[in-house]
JSON list of C-alpha atoms and ligand atoms in Angstrom, two decimals:
[
{"chain": "A", "resi": 227, "resn": "UNK", "atom": "CA", "xyz": [27.47, -36.97, 22.63]},
{"chain": "A", "resi": 228, "resn": "UNK", "atom": "CA", "xyz": [27.77, -33.62, 24.39]},
{"chain": "A", "resi": 229, "resn": "UNK", "atom": "CA", "xyz": [24.61, -32.78, 26.31]},
{"chain": "A", "resi": 230, "resn": "UNK", "atom": "CA", "xyz": [26.18, -29.60, 27.69]},
{"chain": "A", "resi": 231, "resn": "UNK", "atom": "CA", "xyz": [25.78, -27.67, 24.45]},
{"chain": "A", "resi": 232, "resn": "UNK", "atom": "CA", "xyz": [22.83, -25.26, 24.64]},
{"chain": "A", "resi": 233, "resn": "UNK", "atom": "CA", "xyz": [20.77, -27.42, 22.26]},
{"chain": "A", "resi": 234, "resn": "UNK", "atom": "CA", "xyz": [21.24, -30.47, 24.52]},
{"chain": "A", "resi": 235, "resn": "UNK", "atom": "CA", "xyz": [20.37, -28.76, 27.79]},
{"chain": "A", "resi": 236, "resn": "UNK", "atom": "CA", "xyz": [17.30, -30.19, 29.46]},
{"chain": "A", "resi": 237, "resn": "UNK", "atom": "CA", "xyz": [17.72, -33.60, 27.82]},
{"chain": "A", "resi": 238, "resn": "UNK", "atom": "CA", "xyz": [17.44, -36.49, 30.30]},
{"chain": "A", "resi": 239, "resn": "UNK", "atom": "CA", "xyz": [18.69, -39.26, 28.04]},
{"chain": "A", "resi": 240, "resn": "UNK", "atom": "CA", "xyz": [19.31, -40.16, 24.42]},
{"chain": "A", "resi": 241, "resn": "UNK", "atom": "CA", "xyz": [16.80, -42.72, 23.20]},
{"chain": "A", "resi": 242, "resn": "UNK", "atom": "CA", "xyz": [18.11, -43.25, 19.64]},
{"chain": "A", "resi": 243, "resn": "UNK", "atom": "CA", "xyz": [21.53, -41.98, 18.69]},
{"chain": "A", "resi": 244, "resn": "UNK", "atom": "CA", "xyz": [22.61, -40.62, 15.31]},
{"chain": "A", "resi": 245, "resn": "UNK", "atom": "CA", "xyz": [24.23, -43.83, 14.15]},
{"chain": "A", "resi": 246, "resn": "UNK", "atom": "CA", "xyz": [21.14, -45.98, 14.82]},
{"chain": "A", "resi": 247, "resn": "UNK", "atom": "CA", "xyz": [18.89, -43.39, 13.18]},
{"chain": "A", "resi": 248, "resn": "UNK", "atom": "CA", "xyz": [20.95, -43.25, 10.01]},
{"chain": "A", "resi": 249, "resn": "UNK", "atom": "CA", "xyz": [21.38, -47.03, 9.78]},
{"chain": "A", "resi": 250, "resn": "UNK", "atom": "CA", "xyz": [17.62, -47.59, 10.07]},
{"chain": "A", "resi": 251, "resn": "UNK", "atom": "CA", "xyz": [16.86, -44.84, 7.55]},
{"chain": "A", "resi": 252, "resn": "UNK", "atom": "CA", "xyz": [19.16, -46.51, 5.03]},
{"chain": "A", "resi": 253, "resn": "UNK", "atom": "CA", "xyz": [17.25, -49.78, 5.51]},
{"chain": "A", "resi": 254, "resn": "UNK", "atom": "CA", "xyz": [13.90, -48.05, 5.09]},
{"chain": "A", "resi": 255, "resn": "UNK", "atom": "CA", "xyz": [15.10, -46.25, 1.96]},
{"chain": "A", "resi": 256, "resn": "UNK", "atom": "CA", "xyz": [16.21, -49.55, 0.42]},
{"chain": "A", "resi": 257, "resn": "UNK", "atom": "CA", "xyz": [12.77, -51.06, 1.12]},
{"chain": "A", "resi": 258, "resn": "UNK", "atom": "CA", "xyz": [11.11, -48.06, -0.51]},
{"chain": "A", "resi": 259, "resn": "UNK", "atom": "CA", "xyz": [13.38, -48.26, -3.57]},
{"chain": "A", "resi": 260, "resn": "UNK", "atom": "CA", "xyz": [12.36, -51.91, -3.97]},
{"chain": "A", "resi": 261, "resn": "UNK", "atom": "CA", "xyz": [8.68, -51.15, -3.36]},
{"chain": "A", "resi": 262, "resn": "UNK", "atom": "CA", "xyz": [8.35, -48.36, -5.94]},
{"chain": "A", "resi": 263, "resn": "UNK", "atom": "CA", "xyz": [10.87, -49.59, -8.52]},
{"chain": "A", "resi": 264, "resn": "UNK", "atom": "CA", "xyz": [10.38, -47.57, -11.71]},
{"chain": "A", "resi": 265, "resn": "UNK", "atom": "CA", "xyz": [7.48, -45.57, -10.27]},
{"chain": "A", "resi": 266, "resn": "UNK", "atom": "CA", "xyz": [8.16, -42.08, -9.00]},
{"chain": "A", "resi": 267, "resn": "UNK", "atom": "CA", "xyz": [6.45, -41.53, -5.66]},
{"chain": "A", "resi": 268, "resn": "UNK", "atom": "CA", "xyz": [5.41, -38.11, -4.40]},
{"chain": "A", "resi": 269, "resn": "UNK", "atom": "CA", "xyz": [6.84, -37.76, -0.92]},
{"chain": "A", "resi": 270, "resn": "UNK", "atom": "CA", "xyz": [4.52, -35.71, 1.26]},
{"chain": "A", "resi": 271, "resn": "UNK", "atom": "CA", "xyz": [6.39, -34.39, 4.29]},
{"chain": "A", "resi": 272, "resn": "UNK", "atom": "CA", "xyz": [4.41, -33.25, 7.28]},
{"chain": "A", "resi": 273, "resn": "UNK", "atom": "CA", "xyz": [5.83, -29.95, 8.51]},
{"chain": "A", "resi": 274, "resn": "UNK", "atom": "CA", "xyz": [7.63, -29.09, 10.68]},
{"chain": "A", "resi": 275, "resn": "UNK", "atom": "CA", "xyz": [8.62, -32.27, 12.47]},
{"chain": "A", "resi": 276, "resn": "UNK", "atom": "CA", "xyz": [9.22, -34.55, 9.48]},
{"chain": "A", "resi": 277, "resn": "UNK", "atom": "CA", "xyz": [11.69, -32.24, 7.73]},
{"chain": "A", "resi": 278, "resn": "UNK", "atom": "CA", "xyz": [14.83, -33.86, 9.13]},
{"chain": "A", "resi": 279, "resn": "UNK", "atom": "CA", "xyz": [13.63, -37.40, 8.50]},
{"chain": "A", "resi": 280, "resn": "UNK", "atom": "CA", "xyz": [12.35, -36.54, 5.02]},
{"chain": "A", "resi": 281, "resn": "UNK", "atom": "CA", "xyz": [15.63, -34.97, 3.88]},
{"chain": "A", "resi": 282, "resn": "UNK", "atom": "CA", "xyz": [17.70, -37.90, 5.14]},
{"chain": "A", "resi": 283, "resn": "UNK", "atom": "CA", "xyz": [15.25, -40.49, 3.82]},
{"chain": "A", "resi": 284, "resn": "UNK", "atom": "CA", "xyz": [15.03, -39.03, 0.32]},
{"chain": "A", "resi": 285, "resn": "UNK", "atom": "CA", "xyz": [18.82, -38.76, 0.05]},
{"chain": "A", "resi": 286, "resn": "UNK", "atom": "CA", "xyz": [19.14, -42.40, 1.02]},
{"chain": "A", "resi": 287, "resn": "UNK", "atom": "CA", "xyz": [16.70, -43.42, -1.75]},
{"chain": "A", "resi": 288, "resn": "UNK", "atom": "CA", "xyz": [18.14, -44.08, -5.18]},
{"chain": "A", "resi": 289, "resn": "UNK", "atom": "CA", "xyz": [14.95, -43.92, -7.30]},
{"chain": "A", "resi": 290, "resn": "UNK", "atom": "CA", "xyz": [13.47, -40.66, -8.63]},
{"chain": "A", "resi": 291, "resn": "UNK", "atom": "CA", "xyz": [11.13, -38.90, -6.20]},
{"chain": "A", "resi": 292, "resn": "UNK", "atom": "CA", "xyz": [9.13, -35.67, -6.17]},
{"chain": "A", "resi": 293, "resn": "UNK", "atom": "CA", "xyz": [8.59, -33.88, -2.88]},
{"chain": "A", "resi": 294, "resn": "UNK", "atom": "CA", "xyz": [5.95, -31.62, -1.39]},
{"chain": "A", "resi": 295, "resn": "UNK", "atom": "CA", "xyz": [4.94, -30.54, 2.09]},
{"chain": "A", "resi": 296, "resn": "UNK", "atom": "CA", "xyz": [1.83, -30.06, 4.17]},
{"chain": "A", "resi": 297, "resn": "UNK", "atom": "CA", "xyz": [1.53, -28.33, 7.50]},
{"chain": "A", "resi": 298, "resn": "UNK", "atom": "CA", "xyz": [-1.15, -29.17, 10.00]},
{"chain": "A", "resi": 299, "resn": "UNK", "atom": "CA", "xyz": [-1.79, -27.69, 13.41]},
{"chain": "A", "resi": 300, "resn": "UNK", "atom": "CA", "xyz": [0.37, -29.20, 16.12]},
{"chain": "A", "resi": 301, "resn": "UNK", "atom": "CA", "xyz": [0.38, -29.30, 19.89]},
{"chain": "A", "resi": 302, "resn": "UNK", "atom": "CA", "xyz": [1.74, -25.75, 20.25]},
{"chain": "A", "resi": 303, "resn": "UNK", "atom": "CA", "xyz": [3.61, -25.53, 23.55]},
{"chain": "A", "resi": 304, "resn": "UNK", "atom": "CA", "xyz": [1.78, -28.46, 25.09]},
{"chain": "A", "resi": 305, "resn": "UNK", "atom": "CA", "xyz": [2.79, -32.13, 25.17]},
{"chain": "A", "resi": 306, "resn": "UNK", "atom": "CA", "xyz": [-0.79, -33.40, 24.73]},
{"chain": "A", "resi": 307, "resn": "UNK", "atom": "CA", "xyz": [-2.79, -33.55, 21.51]},
{"chain": "A", "resi": 308, "resn": "UNK", "atom": "CA", "xyz": [-5.72, -31.16, 21.45]},
{"chain": "A", "resi": 309, "resn": "UNK", "atom": "CA", "xyz": [-7.54, -33.54, 19.12]},
{"chain": "A", "resi": 310, "resn": "UNK", "atom": "CA", "xyz": [-8.27, -30.66, 16.75]},
{"chain": "A", "resi": 311, "resn": "UNK", "atom": "CA", "xyz": [-6.40, -30.83, 13.46]},
{"chain": "A", "resi": 312, "resn": "UNK", "atom": "CA", "xyz": [-6.48, -28.30, 10.67]},
{"chain": "A", "resi": 313, "resn": "UNK", "atom": "CA", "xyz": [-4.47, -27.58, 7.51]},
{"chain": "A", "resi": 314, "resn": "UNK", "atom": "CA", "xyz": [-2.06, -24.66, 7.83]},
{"chain": "A", "resi": 315, "resn": "UNK", "atom": "CA", "xyz": [-0.32, -25.24, 4.49]},
{"chain": "A", "resi": 316, "resn": "UNK", "atom": "CA", "xyz": [-1.65, -27.37, 1.67]},
{"chain": "A", "resi": 317, "resn": "UNK", "atom": "CA", "xyz": [0.20, -29.23, -1.10]},
{"chain": "A", "resi": 318, "resn": "UNK", "atom": "CA", "xyz": [1.26, -27.45, -4.27]},
{"chain": "A", "resi": 319, "resn": "UNK", "atom": "CA", "xyz": [1.13, -30.66, -6.32]},
{"chain": "A", "resi": 320, "resn": "UNK", "atom": "CA", "xyz": [-1.96, -32.27, -7.83]},
{"chain": "A", "resi": 321, "resn": "UNK", "atom": "CA", "xyz": [-2.15, -35.79, -6.45]},
{"chain": "A", "resi": 322, "resn": "UNK", "atom": "CA", "xyz": [-4.90, -37.46, -8.48]},
{"chain": "A", "resi": 323, "resn": "UNK", "atom": "CA", "xyz": [-3.63, -40.77, -9.91]},
{"chain": "A", "resi": 324, "resn": "UNK", "atom": "CA", "xyz": [-0.22, -40.46, -8.21]},
{"chain": "A", "resi": 325, "resn": "UNK", "atom": "CA", "xyz": [1.53, -42.71, -5.74]},
{"chain": "A", "resi": 326, "resn": "UNK", "atom": "CA", "xyz": [1.86, -40.88, -2.42]},
{"chain": "A", "resi": 327, "resn": "UNK", "atom": "CA", "xyz": [4.30, -41.58, 0.34]},
{"chain": "A", "resi": 328, "resn": "UNK", "atom": "CA", "xyz": [3.32, -39.70, 3.48]},
{"chain": "A", "resi": 329, "resn": "UNK", "atom": "CA", "xyz": [6.41, -39.06, 5.58]},
{"chain": "A", "resi": 330, "resn": "UNK", "atom": "CA", "xyz": [5.64, -38.54, 9.28]},
{"chain": "A", "resi": 331, "resn": "UNK", "atom": "CA", "xyz": [7.96, -37.90, 12.18]},
{"chain": "A", "resi": 332, "resn": "UNK", "atom": "CA", "xyz": [5.95, -39.59, 14.93]},
{"chain": "A", "resi": 333, "resn": "UNK", "atom": "CA", "xyz": [2.60, -41.28, 15.41]},
{"chain": "A", "resi": 334, "resn": "UNK", "atom": "CA", "xyz": [1.28, -40.67, 18.92]},
{"chain": "A", "resi": 335, "resn": "UNK", "atom": "CA", "xyz": [-2.53, -40.62, 19.11]},
{"chain": "A", "resi": 336, "resn": "UNK", "atom": "CA", "xyz": [-2.69, -41.07, 15.33]},
{"chain": "A", "resi": 337, "resn": "UNK", "atom": "CA", "xyz": [-5.19, -38.21, 15.04]},
{"chain": "A", "resi": 338, "resn": "UNK", "atom": "CA", "xyz": [-3.02, -36.03, 12.80]},
{"chain": "A", "resi": 339, "resn": "UNK", "atom": "CA", "xyz": [-2.20, -38.86, 10.45]},
{"chain": "A", "resi": 340, "resn": "UNK", "atom": "CA", "xyz": [-5.81, -40.09, 10.26]},
{"chain": "A", "resi": 341, "resn": "UNK", "atom": "CA", "xyz": [-6.95, -36.58, 9.37]},
{"chain": "A", "resi": 342, "resn": "UNK", "atom": "CA", "xyz": [-4.28, -36.27, 6.67]},
{"chain": "A", "resi": 343, "resn": "UNK", "atom": "CA", "xyz": [-5.12, -39.65, 5.19]},
{"chain": "A", "resi": 344, "resn": "UNK", "atom": "CA", "xyz": [-8.80, -38.70, 5.00]},
{"chain": "A", "resi": 345, "resn": "UNK", "atom": "CA", "xyz": [-8.00, -35.39, 3.27]},
{"chain": "A", "resi": 346, "resn": "UNK", "atom": "CA", "xyz": [-5.52, -36.93, 0.82]},
{"chain": "A", "resi": 347, "resn": "UNK", "atom": "CA", "xyz": [-7.69, -39.99, 0.12]},
{"chain": "A", "resi": 348, "resn": "UNK", "atom": "CA", "xyz": [-10.55, -37.75, -1.06]},
{"chain": "A", "resi": 349, "resn": "UNK", "atom": "CA", "xyz": [-8.25, -36.36, -3.79]},
{"chain": "A", "resi": 350, "resn": "UNK", "atom": "CA", "xyz": [-8.01, -39.76, -5.49]},
{"chain": "A", "resi": 351, "resn": "UNK", "atom": "CA", "xyz": [-4.33, -40.63, -5.51]},
{"chain": "A", "resi": 352, "resn": "UNK", "atom": "CA", "xyz": [-3.41, -43.99, -7.06]},
{"chain": "A", "resi": 353, "resn": "UNK", "atom": "CA", "xyz": [-2.29, -45.22, -3.66]},
{"chain": "A", "resi": 354, "resn": "UNK", "atom": "CA", "xyz": [-1.04, -43.92, -0.32]},
{"chain": "A", "resi": 355, "resn": "UNK", "atom": "CA", "xyz": [1.70, -45.44, 1.77]},
{"chain": "A", "resi": 356, "resn": "UNK", "atom": "CA", "xyz": [2.77, -44.11, 5.15]},
{"chain": "A", "resi": 357, "resn": "UNK", "atom": "CA", "xyz": [6.25, -44.12, 6.59]},
{"chain": "A", "resi": 358, "resn": "UNK", "atom": "CA", "xyz": [6.79, -42.91, 10.16]},
{"chain": "A", "resi": 359, "resn": "UNK", "atom": "CA", "xyz": [10.16, -42.62, 11.82]},
{"chain": "A", "resi": 360, "resn": "UNK", "atom": "CA", "xyz": [8.70, -43.19, 15.28]},
{"chain": "A", "resi": 361, "resn": "UNK", "atom": "CA", "xyz": [5.57, -44.79, 16.62]},
{"chain": "A", "resi": 362, "resn": "UNK", "atom": "CA", "xyz": [4.56, -44.87, 20.26]},
{"chain": "A", "resi": 363, "resn": "UNK", "atom": "CA", "xyz": [3.49, -48.10, 21.91]},
{"chain": "A", "resi": 364, "resn": "UNK", "atom": "CA", "xyz": [-0.17, -47.38, 22.61]},
{"chain": "A", "resi": 365, "resn": "UNK", "atom": "CA", "xyz": [-3.49, -48.65, 21.41]},
{"chain": "A", "resi": 366, "resn": "UNK", "atom": "CA", "xyz": [-4.55, -45.45, 19.62]},
{"chain": "A", "resi": 367, "resn": "UNK", "atom": "CA", "xyz": [-1.36, -45.34, 17.53]},
{"chain": "A", "resi": 368, "resn": "UNK", "atom": "CA", "xyz": [-2.10, -48.86, 16.29]},
{"chain": "A", "resi": 369, "resn": "UNK", "atom": "CA", "xyz": [-5.48, -47.93, 14.81]},
{"chain": "A", "resi": 370, "resn": "UNK", "atom": "CA", "xyz": [-4.13, -45.77, 11.97]},
{"chain": "A", "resi": 371, "resn": "UNK", "atom": "CA", "xyz": [-2.48, -46.90, 8.72]},
{"chain": "A", "resi": 372, "resn": "UNK", "atom": "CA", "xyz": [1.33, -46.94, 9.01]},
{"chain": "A", "resi": 373, "resn": "UNK", "atom": "CA", "xyz": [3.11, -49.15, 6.50]},
{"chain": "A", "resi": 374, "resn": "UNK", "atom": "CA", "xyz": [6.66, -48.69, 7.65]},
{"chain": "A", "resi": 375, "resn": "UNK", "atom": "CA", "xyz": [7.95, -47.71, 11.09]},
{"chain": "A", "resi": 376, "resn": "UNK", "atom": "CA", "xyz": [11.52, -46.77, 11.94]},
{"chain": "A", "resi": 377, "resn": "UNK", "atom": "CA", "xyz": [11.36, -47.35, 15.67]},
{"chain": "A", "resi": 378, "resn": "UNK", "atom": "CA", "xyz": [8.61, -48.23, 18.12]},
{"chain": "A", "resi": 379, "resn": "UNK", "atom": "CA", "xyz": [9.19, -46.21, 21.27]},
{"chain": "A", "resi": 380, "resn": "UNK", "atom": "CA", "xyz": [7.73, -46.05, 24.79]},
{"chain": "A", "resi": 381, "resn": "UNK", "atom": "CA", "xyz": [4.86, -43.67, 25.44]},
{"chain": "A", "resi": 382, "resn": "UNK", "atom": "CA", "xyz": [7.08, -40.77, 26.51]},
{"chain": "A", "resi": 383, "resn": "UNK", "atom": "CA", "xyz": [7.43, -37.27, 25.11]},
{"chain": "A", "resi": 384, "resn": "UNK", "atom": "CA", "xyz": [10.51, -37.16, 22.90]},
{"chain": "A", "resi": 385, "resn": "UNK", "atom": "CA", "xyz": [12.43, -34.38, 21.17]},
{"chain": "A", "resi": 386, "resn": "UNK", "atom": "CA", "xyz": [15.20, -34.01, 18.62]},
{"chain": "A", "resi": 387, "resn": "UNK", "atom": "CA", "xyz": [15.76, -34.99, 15.01]},
{"chain": "A", "resi": 388, "resn": "UNK", "atom": "CA", "xyz": [12.92, -32.69, 13.93]},
{"chain": "A", "resi": 389, "resn": "UNK", "atom": "CA", "xyz": [10.73, -33.08, 17.00]},
{"chain": "A", "resi": 390, "resn": "UNK", "atom": "CA", "xyz": [10.24, -30.10, 19.25]},
{"chain": "A", "resi": 391, "resn": "UNK", "atom": "CA", "xyz": [9.08, -29.04, 22.63]},
{"chain": "A", "resi": 392, "resn": "UNK", "atom": "CA", "xyz": [7.74, -25.45, 22.50]},
{"chain": "A", "resi": 393, "resn": "UNK", "atom": "CA", "xyz": [9.63, -24.96, 19.23]},
{"chain": "A", "resi": 394, "resn": "UNK", "atom": "CA", "xyz": [13.02, -26.06, 20.56]},
{"chain": "A", "resi": 395, "resn": "UNK", "atom": "CA", "xyz": [15.24, -29.14, 20.20]},
{"chain": "A", "resi": 396, "resn": "UNK", "atom": "CA", "xyz": [14.47, -29.84, 16.54]},
{"chain": "A", "resi": 397, "resn": "UNK", "atom": "CA", "xyz": [18.16, -29.46, 15.69]},
{"chain": "A", "resi": 398, "resn": "UNK", "atom": "CA", "xyz": [19.36, -32.24, 17.96]},
{"chain": "A", "resi": 399, "resn": "UNK", "atom": "CA", "xyz": [20.86, -34.97, 15.75]},
{"chain": "A", "resi": 400, "resn": "UNK", "atom": "CA", "xyz": [19.40, -37.70, 17.99]},
{"chain": "A", "resi": 401, "resn": "UNK", "atom": "CA", "xyz": [16.02, -38.56, 19.55]},
{"chain": "A", "resi": 402, "resn": "UNK", "atom": "CA", "xyz": [15.94, -37.86, 23.28]},
{"chain": "A", "resi": 403, "resn": "UNK", "atom": "CA", "xyz": [13.70, -37.82, 26.32]},
{"chain": "A", "resi": 404, "resn": "UNK", "atom": "CA", "xyz": [13.43, -34.51, 28.10]},
{"chain": "A", "resi": 405, "resn": "UNK", "atom": "CA", "xyz": [14.08, -34.08, 31.77]},
{"chain": "A", "resi": 406, "resn": "UNK", "atom": "CA", "xyz": [10.64, -33.70, 33.46]},
{"chain": "A", "resi": 407, "resn": "UNK", "atom": "CA", "xyz": [11.99, -30.52, 35.07]},
{"chain": "A", "resi": 408, "resn": "UNK", "atom": "CA", "xyz": [12.35, -29.00, 31.59]},
{"chain": "A", "resi": 409, "resn": "UNK", "atom": "CA", "xyz": [8.72, -29.79, 30.80]},
{"chain": "A", "resi": 410, "resn": "UNK", "atom": "CA", "xyz": [7.59, -28.18, 34.06]},
{"chain": "A", "resi": 411, "resn": "UNK", "atom": "CA", "xyz": [9.62, -25.03, 33.42]},
{"chain": "A", "resi": 412, "resn": "UNK", "atom": "CA", "xyz": [7.70, -23.95, 30.31]},
{"chain": "A", "resi": 413, "resn": "UNK", "atom": "CA", "xyz": [4.47, -26.00, 30.30]},
{"chain": "A", "resi": 414, "resn": "UNK", "atom": "CA", "xyz": [1.59, -23.52, 30.11]},
{"chain": "B", "resi": 577, "resn": "IMP", "atom": "P1", "xyz": [-0.74, -37.44, 16.98]},
{"chain": "B", "resi": 577, "resn": "IMP", "atom": "O1", "xyz": [-1.81, -36.73, 16.21]},
{"chain": "B", "resi": 577, "resn": "IMP", "atom": "O2", "xyz": [-1.10, -37.53, 18.45]},
{"chain": "B", "resi": 577, "resn": "IMP", "atom": "O3", "xyz": [-0.36, -38.78, 16.42]},
{"chain": "B", "resi": 577, "resn": "IMP", "atom": "O4", "xyz": [0.54, -36.53, 16.97]},
{"chain": "B", "resi": 577, "resn": "IMP", "atom": "C1", "xyz": [1.16, -36.20, 15.81]},
{"chain": "B", "resi": 577, "resn": "IMP", "atom": "C2", "xyz": [2.06, -34.99, 15.90]},
{"chain": "B", "resi": 577, "resn": "IMP", "atom": "O5", "xyz": [2.26, -34.50, 17.24]},
{"chain": "B", "resi": 577, "resn": "IMP", "atom": "C3", "xyz": [3.43, -35.40, 15.42]},
{"chain": "B", "resi": 577, "resn": "IMP", "atom": "O6", "xyz": [3.52, -35.26, 14.03]},
{"chain": "B", "resi": 577, "resn": "IMP", "atom": "C4", "xyz": [4.33, -34.47, 16.20]},
{"chain": "B", "resi": 577, "resn": "IMP", "atom": "O7", "xyz": [4.49, -33.26, 15.52]},
{"chain": "B", "resi": 577, "resn": "IMP", "atom": "C5", "xyz": [3.61, -34.24, 17.51]},
{"chain": "B", "resi": 577, "resn": "IMP", "atom": "N1", "xyz": [4.07, -35.17, 18.56]},
{"chain": "B", "resi": 577, "resn": "IMP", "atom": "C6", "xyz": [3.47, -36.30, 19.00]},
{"chain": "B", "resi": 577, "resn": "IMP", "atom": "N2", "xyz": [4.19, -36.91, 19.96]},
{"chain": "B", "resi": 577, "resn": "IMP", "atom": "C7", "xyz": [5.30, -36.14, 20.13]},
{"chain": "B", "resi": 577, "resn": "IMP", "atom": "C8", "xyz": [6.47, -36.24, 20.98]},
{"chain": "B", "resi": 577, "resn": "IMP", "atom": "O8", "xyz": [6.67, -37.18, 21.77]},
{"chain": "B", "resi": 577, "resn": "IMP", "atom": "N3", "xyz": [7.38, -35.24, 20.85]},
{"chain": "B", "resi": 577, "resn": "IMP", "atom": "C9", "xyz": [7.25, -34.20, 19.98]},
{"chain": "B", "resi": 577, "resn": "IMP", "atom": "N4", "xyz": [6.18, -34.07, 19.17]},
{"chain": "B", "resi": 577, "resn": "IMP", "atom": "C10", "xyz": [5.22, -35.03, 19.24]}
]
């Protein structure tokens, strides 16, 4: 893995490489195929971070799926959650009576996911399942509904495979930890 490319600059170490990511995603997709069977879930991707995971996950699934996206406010250029969540882009699909699969990139404090689940739950879907690629080891993350987790990771700020720091690093094909010097350079 070449960390000297511009997109890899500032990365301290790779936490989960491409091969492990793809192998785990294939396992998760197989579990989802078995879970939904003939039903056609509506995959709700949480923009922007879940895009990479969502596109790989859905291509690894062999059942029919429908997809839609929601965008909620994120951390901006900070690495800490502000605790304030709001909808920036809502779903185009009606969800009443449908089976929803919320696809999240990472559960940190769990605030974003809890907010989304409250909003979606009020629209009376048949059921809601949550799949998150990453979940941090911390008490807060454990208090929110997550049915399937790709990897449980240490409580560190990570980038890559959809996850950003100040808008960058989403196009890394692996999940990595940033060099603390990189965080200090641009932290407001
Ligand atoms: P939460 O509300 O604290 O669970 O954070 C959820 C959102 O914050 C995620 O969907 C990510 O977009 C972002 N986020 C949380 N932790 C990280 C991280 O370590 N790196 C990059 N983004 C993160």
